[in-house]
PDB file of C-alpha atoms in Angstrom:
ATOM      1  CA  MET A   1     -24.850  71.440   5.382  1.00 64.00           C
ATOM      2  CA  ASN A   2     -21.411  71.370   6.969  1.00 78.00           C
ATOM      3  CA  ASP A   3     -22.707  69.091   9.714  1.00 78.00           C
ATOM      4  CA  PHE A   4     -24.186  66.795   7.100  1.00 79.00           C
ATOM      5  CA  LEU A   5     -20.912  66.703   5.153  1.00 81.00           C
ATOM      6  CA  LEU A   6     -18.982  66.060   8.351  1.00 80.00           C
ATOM      7  CA  LEU A   7     -21.362  63.196   9.170  1.00 81.00           C
ATOM      8  CA  ILE A   8     -20.838  61.680   5.722  1.00 84.00           C
ATOM      9  CA  ILE A   9     -17.068  61.958   6.068  1.00 84.00           C
ATOM     10  CA  ILE A  10     -17.108  60.381   9.543  1.00 85.00           C
ATOM     11  CA  GLY A  11     -19.463  57.621   8.343  1.00 84.00           C
ATOM     12  CA  THR A  12     -17.295  56.901   5.320  1.00 88.00           C
ATOM     13  CA  ALA A  13     -14.160  56.849   7.485  1.00 87.00           C
ATOM     14  CA  LEU A  14     -15.812  54.395   9.902  1.00 87.00           C
ATOM     15  CA  ALA A  15     -16.937  52.198   7.018  1.00 87.00           C
ATOM     16  CA  VAL A  16     -13.398  52.187   5.613  1.00 88.00           C
ATOM     17  CA  ILE A  17     -11.944  51.368   9.050  1.00 90.00           C
ATOM     18  CA  PHE A  18     -14.437  48.473   9.514  1.00 87.00           C
ATOM     19  CA  ALA A  19     -13.732  47.229   5.996  1.00 88.00           C
ATOM     20  CA  VAL A  20      -9.964  47.317   6.578  1.00 88.00           C
ATOM     21  CA  ALA A  21     -10.388  45.544   9.940  1.00 88.00           C
ATOM     22  CA  PHE A  22     -12.641  42.926   8.335  1.00 88.00           C
ATOM     23  CA  ILE A  23     -10.109  42.338   5.554  1.00 89.00           C
ATOM     24  CA  ALA A  24      -7.298  42.054   8.129  1.00 87.00           C
ATOM     25  CA  VAL A  25      -9.289  39.432  10.062  1.00 87.00           C
ATOM     26  CA  LEU A  26      -9.994  37.494   6.844  1.00 87.00           C
ATOM     27  CA  VAL A  27      -6.328  37.575   5.844  1.00 88.00           C
ATOM     28  CA  ALA A  28      -5.213  36.391   9.288  1.00 86.00           C
ATOM     29  CA  SER A  29      -7.821  33.647   9.266  1.00 85.00           C
ATOM     30  CA  ASN A  30      -6.835  32.515   5.784  1.00 88.00           C
ATOM     31  CA  LYS A  31      -3.179  32.575   6.808  1.00 88.00           C
ATOM     32  CA  ARG A  32      -3.948  30.210   9.728  1.00 88.00           C
ATOM     33  CA  ILE A  33      -5.948  27.912   7.426  1.00 90.00           C
ATOM     34  CA  ILE A  34      -3.133  27.844   4.884  1.00 90.00           C
ATOM     35  CA  GLU A  35      -0.529  27.135   7.589  1.00 90.00           C
ATOM     36  CA  SER A  36      -2.716  24.345   8.973  1.00 89.00           C
ATOM     37  CA  GLN A  37      -3.110  22.818   5.504  1.00 91.00           C
ATOM     38  CA  GLN A  38       0.630  23.106   4.890  1.00 91.00           C
ATOM     39  CA  ASN A  39       1.324  21.338   8.195  1.00 90.00           C
ATOM     40  CA  ARG A  40      -1.112  18.540   7.281  1.00 92.00           C
ATOM     41  CA  LEU A  41       0.504  18.218   3.862  1.00 92.00           C
ATOM     42  CA  LEU A  42       3.956  17.957   5.469  1.00 91.00           C
ATOM     43  CA  GLU A  43       2.688  15.234   7.824  1.00 91.00           C
ATOM     44  CA  ILE A  44       1.210  13.321   4.893  1.00 89.00           C
ATOM     45  CA  GLN A  45       4.488  13.629   2.973  1.00 90.00           C
ATOM     46  CA  LYS A  46       6.448  12.369   6.012  1.00 90.00           C
ATOM     47  CA  SER A  47       4.034   9.457   6.365  1.00 88.00           C
ATOM     48  CA  GLU A  48       4.369   8.603   2.672  1.00 87.00           C
ATOM     49  CA  LYS A  49       8.167   8.665   2.978  1.00 88.00           C
ATOM     50  CA  ARG A  50       8.031   6.318   5.988  1.00 87.00           C
ATOM     51  CA  TYR A  51       5.662   3.968   4.124  1.00 81.00           C
ATOM     52  CA  LYS A  52       7.837   4.016   1.003  1.00 84.00           C
ATOM     53  CA  ALA A  53      10.975   3.296   3.050  1.00 83.00           C
ATOM     54  CA  LEU A  54       9.218   0.406   4.807  1.00 80.00           C
ATOM     55  CA  PHE A  55       7.911  -0.914   1.483  1.00 79.00           C
ATOM     56  CA  GLU A  56      11.249  -0.688  -0.334  1.00 82.00           C
ATOM     57  CA  ASN A  57      13.460  -1.932   2.529  1.00 82.00           C
ATOM     58  CA  SER A  58      11.324  -4.804   3.772  1.00 84.00           C
ATOM     59  CA  LEU A  59      12.853  -8.268   3.686  1.00 86.00           C
ATOM     60  CA  ALA A  60       9.404  -9.662   2.938  1.00 90.00           C
ATOM     61  CA  GLY A  61       8.051  -9.373  -0.557  1.00 93.00           C
ATOM     62  CA  MET A  62       5.319  -6.763  -0.817  1.00 94.00           C
ATOM     63  CA  LEU A  63       2.890  -6.613  -3.672  1.00 92.00           C
ATOM     64  CA  LYS A  64      -0.110  -4.523  -4.679  1.00 94.00           C
ATOM     65  CA  PHE A  65      -2.463  -6.027  -7.263  1.00 92.00           C
ATOM     66  CA  ASP A  66      -6.011  -6.021  -8.591  1.00 92.00           C
ATOM     67  CA  PRO A  67      -7.809  -9.140  -7.268  1.00 87.00           C
ATOM     68  CA  LYS A  68     -10.186  -9.252 -10.241  1.00 86.00           C
ATOM     69  CA  THR A  69      -7.578  -9.178 -13.021  1.00 88.00           C
ATOM     70  CA  TRP A  70      -4.445 -10.210 -11.065  1.00 88.00           C
ATOM     71  CA  GLU A  71      -2.652  -7.230 -12.594  1.00 93.00           C
ATOM     72  CA  ILE A  72       0.298  -6.157 -10.432  1.00 94.00           C
ATOM     73  CA  VAL A  73       0.339  -2.445  -9.663  1.00 93.00           C
ATOM     74  CA  ASP A  74       3.474  -2.297  -7.514  1.00 92.00           C
ATOM     75  CA  ALA A  75       6.094  -4.624  -6.032  1.00 93.00           C
ATOM     76  CA  ASN A  76       9.127  -4.082  -3.841  1.00 93.00           C
ATOM     77  CA  GLN A  77      12.666  -5.336  -4.547  1.00 92.00           C
ATOM     78  CA  SER A  78      12.295  -8.280  -2.162  1.00 93.00           C
ATOM     79  CA  MET A  79       9.414  -9.540  -4.299  1.00 92.00           C
ATOM     80  CA  TYR A  80      11.684  -9.614  -7.349  1.00 92.00           C
ATOM     81  CA  ALA A  81      14.345 -11.444  -5.321  1.00 91.00           C
ATOM     82  CA  ILE A  82      11.893 -14.078  -4.044  1.00 90.00           C
ATOM     83  CA  PHE A  83      10.781 -14.920  -7.567  1.00 88.00           C
ATOM     84  CA  HIS A  84      14.270 -14.482  -9.102  1.00 88.00           C
ATOM     85  CA  CYS A  85      13.128 -11.974 -11.705  1.00 88.00           C
ATOM     86  CA  THR A  86      14.093  -8.468 -12.771  1.00 90.00           C
ATOM     87  CA  SER A  87      11.032  -6.960 -14.410  1.00 92.00           C
ATOM     88  CA  LEU A  88       7.393  -6.394 -13.584  1.00 92.00           C
ATOM     89  CA  SER A  89       6.358  -8.379 -16.673  1.00 91.00           C
ATOM     90  CA  GLN A  90       8.361 -11.407 -15.462  1.00 91.00           C
ATOM     91  CA  LEU A  91       6.838 -11.067 -12.022  1.00 91.00           C
ATOM     92  CA  GLN A  92       3.376 -10.770 -13.571  1.00 91.00           C
ATOM     93  CA  LYS A  93       3.936 -13.968 -15.554  1.00 89.00           C
ATOM     94  CA  ILE A  94       5.016 -15.883 -12.446  1.00 86.00           C
ATOM     95  CA  PHE A  95       2.214 -14.440 -10.341  1.00 83.00           C
ATOM     96  CA  THR A  96      -0.415 -15.577 -12.825  1.00 82.00           C
ATOM     97  CA  SER A  97       1.192 -19.024 -13.175  1.00 82.00           C
ATOM     98  CA  PHE A  98      -0.274 -20.266  -9.908  1.00 83.00           C
ATOM     99  CA  SER A  99      -2.821 -22.991 -10.482  1.00 83.00           C
ATOM    100  CA  ASP A 100      -6.402 -22.003 -11.278  1.00 84.00           C
ATOM    101  CA  ASP A 101      -7.478 -23.679  -8.045  1.00 86.00           C
ATOM    102  CA  GLN A 102      -5.008 -21.642  -5.958  1.00 85.00           C
ATOM    103  CA  ARG A 103      -5.950 -18.367  -7.644  1.00 83.00           C
ATOM    104  CA  SER A 104      -9.662 -19.133  -7.373  1.00 85.00           C
ATOM    105  CA  LYS A 105      -9.424 -19.747  -3.615  1.00 86.00           C
ATOM    106  CA  LEU A 106      -7.398 -16.560  -3.096  1.00 85.00           C
ATOM    107  CA  GLN A 107      -9.696 -14.502  -5.293  1.00 85.00           C
ATOM    108  CA  THR A 108     -12.853 -15.770  -3.587  1.00 86.00           C
ATOM    109  CA  SER A 109     -11.499 -15.008  -0.134  1.00 87.00           C
ATOM    110  CA  LEU A 110     -10.165 -11.592  -1.142  1.00 86.00           C
ATOM    111  CA  LEU A 111     -13.362 -10.504  -2.889  1.00 84.00           C
ATOM    112  CA  GLN A 112     -15.778 -11.896  -0.277  1.00 87.00           C
ATOM    113  CA  LYS A 113     -13.884 -11.496   3.003  1.00 89.00           C
ATOM    114  CA  GLY A 114     -11.325  -8.906   1.942  1.00 86.00           C
ATOM    115  CA  VAL A 115      -8.464 -10.851   3.532  1.00 89.00           C
ATOM    116  CA  VAL A 116      -6.280 -13.936   3.162  1.00 89.00           C
ATOM    117  CA  GLY A 117      -3.996 -14.923   6.008  1.00 86.00           C
ATOM    118  CA  GLU A 118      -0.957 -17.192   5.720  1.00 84.00           C
ATOM    119  CA  CYS A 119      -1.902 -19.215   2.665  1.00 85.00           C
ATOM    120  CA  GLU A 120       0.816 -21.587   1.447  1.00 88.00           C
ATOM    121  CA  LEU A 121       1.185 -21.671  -2.336  1.00 86.00           C
ATOM    122  CA  MET A 122       3.460 -23.798  -4.519  1.00 84.00           C
ATOM    123  CA  TYR A 123       4.654 -23.162  -8.041  1.00 80.00           C
ATOM    124  CA  PHE A 124       7.513 -24.284 -10.234  1.00 80.00           C
ATOM    125  CA  ASN A 125      10.230 -21.649 -10.642  1.00 75.00           C
ATOM    126  CA  SER A 126      12.287 -20.982 -13.782  1.00 72.00           C
ATOM    127  CA  ALA A 127      14.586 -23.908 -12.940  1.00 74.00           C
ATOM    128  CA  GLU A 128      11.474 -26.144 -12.777  1.00 75.00           C
ATOM    129  CA  LYS A 129      12.004 -26.625  -9.051  1.00 81.00           C
ATOM    130  CA  GLU A 130       9.227 -26.541  -6.503  1.00 84.00           C
ATOM    131  CA  GLN A 131       9.049 -23.215  -4.693  1.00 86.00           C
ATOM    132  CA  TRP A 132       6.741 -22.478  -1.773  1.00 90.00           C
ATOM    133  CA  ILE A 133       5.540 -19.091  -0.603  1.00 89.00           C
ATOM    134  CA  LEU A 134       3.448 -17.892   2.300  1.00 91.00           C
ATOM    135  CA  PHE A 135       0.858 -15.385   1.058  1.00 92.00           C
ATOM    136  CA  SER A 136      -1.069 -12.913   3.225  1.00 93.00           C
ATOM    137  CA  GLY A 137      -3.144 -10.097   1.804  1.00 93.00           C
ATOM    138  CA  ARG A 138      -5.821  -7.549   2.579  1.00 94.00           C
ATOM    139  CA  ARG A 139      -8.077  -5.751   0.120  1.00 93.00           C
ATOM    140  CA  ASP A 140      -8.169  -1.969   0.456  1.00 91.00           C
ATOM    141  CA  SER A 141     -11.719  -0.755   0.975  1.00 88.00           C
ATOM    142  CA  VAL A 142     -10.999   2.481  -0.906  1.00 89.00           C
ATOM    143  CA  ASP A 143      -9.486   1.347  -4.216  1.00 90.00           C
ATOM    144  CA  GLY A 144     -10.173  -2.405  -4.005  1.00 90.00           C
ATOM    145  CA  MET A 145      -6.510  -3.277  -4.545  1.00 93.00           C
ATOM    146  CA  VAL A 146      -4.873  -6.035  -2.522  1.00 93.00           C
ATOM    147  CA  HIS A 147      -1.826  -5.228  -0.421  1.00 94.00           C
ATOM    148  CA  SER A 148       0.008  -8.477   0.206  1.00 94.00           C
ATOM    149  CA  ILE A 149       3.086  -9.830   1.906  1.00 94.00           C
ATOM    150  CA  ILE A 150       4.849 -12.844   0.466  1.00 93.00           C
ATOM    151  CA  ILE A 151       7.587 -14.847   2.170  1.00 93.00           C
ATOM    152  CA  ASP A 152       9.603 -17.633   0.543  1.00 92.00           C
ATOM    153  CA  ILE A 153       9.150 -20.732   2.721  1.00 92.00           C
ATOM    154  CA  THR A 154      10.781 -23.242   0.345  1.00 88.00           C
ATOM    155  CA  GLU A 155      13.682 -23.992   2.707  1.00 84.00           C
ATOM    156  CA  LYS A 156      11.317 -24.349   5.657  1.00 83.00           C
ATOM    157  CA  LYS A 157       9.243 -26.858   3.680  1.00 79.00           C
ATOM    158  CA  LYS A 158      12.409 -28.821   2.764  1.00 74.00           C
ATOM    159  CA  TRP A 159      13.416 -28.976   6.432  1.00 73.00           C
ATOM    160  CA  LYS A 160       9.954 -30.173   7.449  1.00 66.00           C
ATOM    161  CA  LYS A 161      10.175 -32.971   4.857  1.00 63.00           C
ATOM    162  CA  CYS A 162      13.677 -33.829   6.026  1.00 61.00           C
ATOM    163  CA  ILE A 163      12.610 -33.978   9.679  1.00 57.00           C
ATOM    164  CA  SER A 164       9.560 -36.030   8.753  1.00 55.00           C
ATOM    165  CA  VAL A 165      11.686 -38.550   6.831  1.00 50.00           C
ATOM    166  CA  HIS A 166      14.221 -38.648   9.688  1.00 48.00           C
ATOM    167  CA  LYS A 167      11.451 -39.477  12.211  1.00 51.00           C
ATOM    168  CA  LYS A 168      10.269 -42.339   9.992  1.00 51.00           C
ATOM    169  CA  TRP A 169      13.760 -43.903   9.977  1.00 50.00           C
ATOM    170  CA  LYS A 170      13.920 -44.126  13.768  1.00 51.00           C
TER     171      LYS A 170
END
C-alpha cells in the first residue's frame, strides 16, 4: 500500500510539474504574441502620424469624399486656402457647385475606373471670378471613398492666355 501511495504522490507531483511547465510555456508564448501585437500597433500609430503630418502640411489641397454623394469626409488646410473658405460646409457648397457635366465626368471615371488624373476644372469663386483647379483622385478599394489632390492653377491659366495673346500680336 505504501508503494501504491508513493506512486500516486510521484505521479501527482509529475502531473503538477508538467502542468506548471505547460502554463509557463503558454505565458511566455502569449507574452511574445502580445509584444508582437504591441510593436505592430506602434508601427501603425507611427504610420498614421506620418500620414496625418503629410496630409495637414501639404501645400496641395487634399480631400476625401464619397463619389456617389459628393459628401466631403475630410479636407486639409490647403484645401480651405485654395477655395478661400473657413468651414467644411462652405467647402462642400463650393465643391458641389461644379457644373453637372464636370461632376458627371469625374463621377463616371471614379466609379468605373477608380481614378481621375489631372483633370482641369473651372468654377466661379465668391468674387465671381474664374478659378481653375487641377484635380487628381483615386477611389479607395476598401471604403470606396476618393482621396484627391487639388492644385489651384488659375495663375498658370492666366499666364497661358497672356502668352497666347502676346504671340498673336507679333
